Amino acid sequence: MKIIAALLFLLISPASFCQPMNQIDPKMIQSFAPTGTLRVGINLGNPVLAGLDTATQKPKGVTIDIANEIGKRSGIPVELIPFQTAGSTVDAIKTGNIDMIFVAIDPVRGADVSYTPPYIQIEGAYMVKANSSLKTNEEVDRSGVEIVVGKGSAYDLYLTREIKNAALLRAASSQAVIDDFMAGKGNVAAGVKQQLESDAKRYQGLRMLPGRFMVINQAIGIPKARPDYEKTTTYLSSIITDLKSSGFVAEAMKRHNIQGAKVAE
């Protein structure tokens, strides 16, 4: 009876549901990483997702942990390729120079990029000068207001659709938003809440408007131009679902001291 019980345990244990490496569709992996190495675009412009280790100057963060785990489960080496903006990672995946990115889900990007379910939710916020008359997010979209936003960012794409009366002034990157703002460009800065709060420490006389103007769902993206991209998306979606439910994403956020974001549902 003990032997039978042990066999039953093996059959129903979680490990038995893990797909053996040799059962992963080789055609799908070839489509996913055609060079034999998984080339991953890392956006250093969003501190919630990634940054540079001060000691090694190598990328570190939640997206790096997820990328390495995907490579481990897929049996392929991972090459991390840093970019300064999300838009530049999208451009690189369109040209086939990289295989996978971590990016906000957006319908404009969705024309070329296939998304997994989100793994993290973060907030977009507004920052103003301390003496600004603006008190709420709802007051921003009015004539005479100029919003500085990183070109090609999720916030740029969202505000381009939603803003009706205010004007958008595009900085070269999300990191450049506050510098442009403090140099006299515009009267509202828009971006990742954590990025704005971090940048504001370099200056005085700034304040955040309360709340948020959007919620950003961050997901993995792969190029739709690849063969079997739908099968690859399903494969990556199953990994992301597991990494969320197992606590992997939450632990990564804790390890990298990510505040103000949450694991996506």
Coordinates of N, CA, C and O in Angstrom, one line a residue, residues 129-209:
K129 N 4.3 72.0 -10.8 CA 5.0 72.9 -9.9 C 4.2 73.2 -8.7 O 2.9 73.1 -8.7
A130 N 4.8 73.5 -7.6 CA 4.2 73.7 -6.3 C 3.1 74.8 -6.4 O 2.1 74.8 -5.7
N131 N 3.4 75.8 -7.2 CA 2.5 77.0 -7.3 C 1.5 76.8 -8.4 O 0.7 77.8 -8.6
S132 N 1.3 75.6 -9.0 CA 0.3 75.4 -10.0 C -1.1 75.5 -9.5 O -1.3 75.1 -8.3
S133 N -2.0 76.0 -10.3 CA -3.4 76.1 -9.9 C -4.1 74.8 -10.0 O -5.2 74.6 -9.5
L134 N -3.5 73.8 -10.7 CA -4.1 72.5 -10.9 C -4.0 71.7 -9.6 O -3.0 71.6 -9.0
K135 N -5.2 71.1 -9.2 CA -5.3 70.3 -8.0 C -5.7 68.9 -8.2 O -5.4 68.0 -7.4
T136 N -6.3 68.6 -9.3 CA -6.8 67.2 -9.6 C -6.5 66.8 -11.0 O -6.2 67.6 -11.9
N137 N -6.5 65.5 -11.3 CA -6.2 65.0 -12.6 C -7.3 65.5 -13.6 O -6.9 65.7 -14.8
E138 N -8.5 65.6 -13.2 CA -9.5 66.0 -14.1 C -9.4 67.4 -14.6 O -9.9 67.8 -15.7
E139 N -8.6 68.3 -13.9 CA -8.4 69.7 -14.4 C -7.3 69.8 -15.4 O -7.2 70.8 -16.0
V140 N -6.6 68.7 -15.7 CA -5.4 68.8 -16.6 C -5.9 69.0 -18.1 O -5.2 69.7 -18.8
D141 N -6.9 68.3 -18.5 CA -7.3 68.3 -19.9 C -8.2 69.6 -20.2 O -9.4 69.5 -20.3
R142 N -7.5 70.7 -20.2 CA -8.1 72.0 -20.6 C -7.2 72.8 -21.4 O -6.0 72.7 -21.4
S143 N -7.8 73.8 -22.1 CA -7.0 74.6 -23.0 C -6.0 75.4 -22.2 O -6.3 75.9 -21.1
G144 N -4.8 75.5 -22.8 CA -3.7 76.2 -22.1 C -2.8 75.4 -21.3 O -1.7 75.8 -21.0
V145 N -3.2 74.1 -21.1 CA -2.3 73.2 -20.3 C -1.4 72.4 -21.3 O -1.9 72.0 -22.4
E146 N -0.1 72.3 -21.0 CA 0.8 71.6 -21.9 C 1.4 70.5 -21.1 O 2.0 70.7 -20.0
I147 N 1.2 69.2 -21.5 CA 1.7 68.1 -20.8 C 2.9 67.5 -21.4 O 3.0 67.2 -22.6
V148 N 4.0 67.4 -20.6 CA 5.3 66.9 -21.1 C 5.2 65.3 -20.9 O 5.0 64.9 -19.7
V149 N 5.5 64.6 -21.9 CA 5.4 63.1 -21.8 C 6.5 62.5 -22.6 O 7.0 63.1 -23.6
G150 N 7.0 61.3 -22.2 CA 8.1 60.6 -23.0 C 7.5 60.1 -24.3 O 6.5 59.5 -24.4
K151 N 8.2 60.5 -25.4 CA 7.8 60.1 -26.7 C 7.7 58.6 -26.9 O 8.6 57.9 -26.6
G152 N 6.6 58.1 -27.4 CA 6.4 56.7 -27.6 C 6.1 55.8 -26.4 O 5.9 54.6 -26.6
S153 N 6.0 56.5 -25.2 CA 5.7 55.7 -24.0 C 4.2 55.3 -24.0 O 3.4 55.8 -24.8
A154 N 3.9 54.4 -23.1 CA 2.5 54.0 -22.9 C 1.6 55.2 -22.6 O 0.5 55.3 -23.0
Y155 N 2.2 56.2 -21.8 CA 1.5 57.4 -21.4 C 1.2 58.3 -22.6 O 0.2 58.9 -22.7
D156 N 2.2 58.4 -23.5 CA 2.1 59.2 -24.7 C 0.9 58.6 -25.6 O 0.0 59.3 -26.0
L157 N 1.0 57.3 -25.7 CA -0.1 56.6 -26.6 C -1.5 56.8 -26.0 O -2.4 57.1 -26.7
Y158 N -1.5 56.6 -24.7 CA -2.8 56.8 -24.0 C -3.3 58.2 -24.0 O -4.5 58.5 -24.4
L159 N -2.5 59.2 -23.7 CA -2.9 60.6 -23.7 C -3.2 61.1 -25.1 O -4.1 61.9 -25.2
T160 N -2.5 60.6 -26.1 CA -2.8 60.9 -27.5 C -4.3 60.6 -27.8 O -4.9 61.4 -28.5
R161 N -4.7 59.5 -27.3 CA -6.1 59.1 -27.5 C -7.1 59.8 -26.7 O -8.2 60.2 -27.1
E162 N -6.7 60.1 -25.4 CA -7.7 60.6 -24.4 C -7.8 62.1 -24.3 O -8.9 62.6 -23.9
I163 N -6.7 62.8 -24.4 CA -6.7 64.2 -24.2 C -7.4 65.0 -25.3 O -7.0 64.7 -26.5
K164 N -8.3 65.8 -25.0 CA -9.1 66.5 -26.0 C -8.7 68.0 -26.1 O -8.8 68.6 -27.2
N165 N -8.3 68.6 -25.0 CA -8.1 70.1 -25.0 C -6.7 70.5 -24.7 O -6.2 71.5 -25.2
A166 N -6.0 69.8 -23.8 CA -4.6 70.2 -23.5 C -3.7 69.8 -24.7 O -4.1 69.0 -25.6
A167 N -2.5 70.3 -24.7 CA -1.5 70.0 -25.7 C -0.4 69.0 -25.1 O -0.1 69.0 -23.9
L168 N 0.1 68.1 -26.0 CA 1.2 67.2 -25.5 C 2.5 67.7 -26.1 O 2.6 67.9 -27.3
L169 N 3.5 67.7 -25.2 CA 4.8 68.1 -25.6 C 5.7 66.9 -25.3 O 5.8 66.4 -24.2
R170 N 6.4 66.3 -26.3 CA 7.0 65.0 -26.2 C 8.5 65.2 -25.9 O 9.2 65.8 -26.7
A171 N 9.0 64.7 -24.8 CA 10.4 64.6 -24.4 C 11.0 63.4 -25.1 O 10.3 62.5 -25.6
A172 N 12.3 63.4 -25.2 CA 13.0 62.3 -26.0 C 12.8 61.0 -25.3 O 12.8 60.0 -26.0
S173 N 12.6 61.0 -24.0 CA 12.4 59.7 -23.2 C 11.7 60.0 -21.9 O 11.6 61.2 -21.6
S174 N 11.3 59.0 -21.3 CA 10.6 59.2 -20.0 C 11.5 59.8 -19.0 O 11.1 60.6 -18.1
Q175 N 12.8 59.4 -19.0 CA 13.8 60.0 -18.1 C 14.0 61.5 -18.3 O 14.4 62.2 -17.4
A176 N 13.8 62.0 -19.5 CA 14.0 63.4 -19.9 C 12.8 64.3 -19.5 O 12.9 65.5 -19.6
V177 N 11.7 63.7 -19.1 CA 10.5 64.5 -18.9 C 10.7 65.5 -17.8 O 10.4 66.7 -18.1
I178 N 11.2 65.2 -16.7 CA 11.3 66.1 -15.6 C 12.4 67.2 -15.9 O 12.2 68.4 -15.6
D179 N 13.5 66.8 -16.6 CA 14.5 67.8 -16.9 C 13.9 68.8 -17.9 O 14.2 70.0 -17.8
D180 N 13.1 68.3 -18.9 CA 12.5 69.3 -19.8 C 11.5 70.2 -19.1 O 11.4 71.4 -19.4
F181 N 10.8 69.5 -18.2 CA 9.7 70.3 -17.4 C 10.4 71.4 -16.6 O 9.9 72.5 -16.6
M182 N 11.5 71.0 -15.9 CA 12.1 72.0 -15.1 C 12.9 73.1 -15.9 O 13.2 74.2 -15.4
A183 N 13.2 72.8 -17.2 CA 13.8 73.7 -18.0 C 12.8 74.7 -18.6 O 13.2 75.6 -19.4
G184 N 11.5 74.5 -18.3 CA 10.5 75.5 -18.7 C 9.5 75.0 -19.8 O 8.7 75.7 -20.3
K185 N 9.7 73.7 -20.1 CA 8.8 73.1 -21.1 C 7.5 72.6 -20.4 O 7.5 71.8 -19.5
G186 N 6.3 73.1 -20.9 CA 5.0 72.7 -20.4 C 4.7 73.1 -19.0 O 5.6 73.8 -18.3
N187 N 3.6 72.7 -18.5 CA 3.2 73.0 -17.1 C 2.7 71.8 -16.3 O 2.2 71.9 -15.2
V188 N 2.7 70.6 -17.0 CA 2.4 69.3 -16.3 C 3.4 68.3 -16.8 O 3.7 68.3 -18.0
A189 N 3.9 67.4 -16.0 CA 4.7 66.3 -16.4 C 3.9 65.0 -16.2 O 3.3 64.9 -15.1
A190 N 4.0 64.1 -17.1 CA 3.3 62.9 -17.0 C 4.2 61.7 -17.2 O 5.2 61.7 -18.0
G191 N 3.9 60.6 -16.4 CA 4.8 59.4 -16.6 C 4.5 58.4 -15.5 O 3.5 58.5 -14.7
V192 N 5.4 57.4 -15.3 CA 5.3 56.4 -14.3 C 5.4 57.2 -12.9 O 6.3 58.0 -12.7
K193 N 4.5 56.9 -12.0 CA 4.5 57.6 -10.7 C 5.8 57.5 -10.0 O 6.4 58.5 -9.5
Q194 N 6.4 56.3 -10.0 CA 7.7 56.1 -9.3 C 8.8 56.8 -10.0 O 9.7 57.4 -9.3
Q195 N 8.8 56.9 -11.3 CA 9.8 57.6 -12.0 C 9.8 59.1 -11.7 O 10.8 59.7 -11.4
L196 N 8.5 59.7 -11.7 CA 8.4 61.1 -11.4 C 8.8 61.4 -10.0 O 9.5 62.4 -9.7
E197 N 8.4 60.5 -9.0 CA 8.8 60.8 -7.6 C 10.3 60.7 -7.4 O 10.9 61.5 -6.7
S198 N 10.9 59.8 -8.1 CA 12.4 59.6 -8.0 C 13.1 60.8 -8.6 O 14.0 61.4 -8.0
D199 N 12.6 61.3 -9.8 CA 13.2 62.4 -10.5 C 13.0 63.7 -9.7 O 13.9 64.6 -9.7
A200 N 11.9 63.8 -9.0 CA 11.5 65.0 -8.3 C 12.5 65.3 -7.1 O 12.6 66.4 -6.7
K201 N 13.2 64.2 -6.7 CA 14.1 64.4 -5.6 C 15.3 65.2 -6.0 O 16.0 65.8 -5.1
R202 N 15.5 65.4 -7.3 CA 16.7 66.2 -7.8 C 16.3 67.7 -7.8 O 17.1 68.5 -8.1
Y203 N 15.0 68.0 -7.6 CA 14.6 69.4 -7.7 C 13.7 69.7 -6.5 O 13.2 68.8 -5.8
Q204 N 13.4 71.0 -6.3 CA 12.5 71.5 -5.3 C 11.3 72.1 -6.0 O 11.3 72.5 -7.2
G205 N 10.2 72.3 -5.2 CA 9.1 73.0 -5.7 C 8.2 72.2 -6.6 O 7.5 72.8 -7.5
L206 N 8.1 70.9 -6.4 CA 7.2 70.1 -7.2 C 6.2 69.3 -6.4 O 6.5 69.1 -5.2
R207 N 5.1 68.9 -6.9 CA 4.2 68.1 -6.2 C 3.4 67.2 -7.2 O 3.2 67.6 -8.3
M208 N 3.0 66.1 -6.7 CA 2.2 65.1 -7.5 C 0.7 65.5 -7.3 O 0.3 65.8 -6.3
L209 N 0.0 65.4 -8.4 CA -1.5 65.4 -8.3 C -1.9 64.1 -7.7 O -1.4 63.0 -8.0

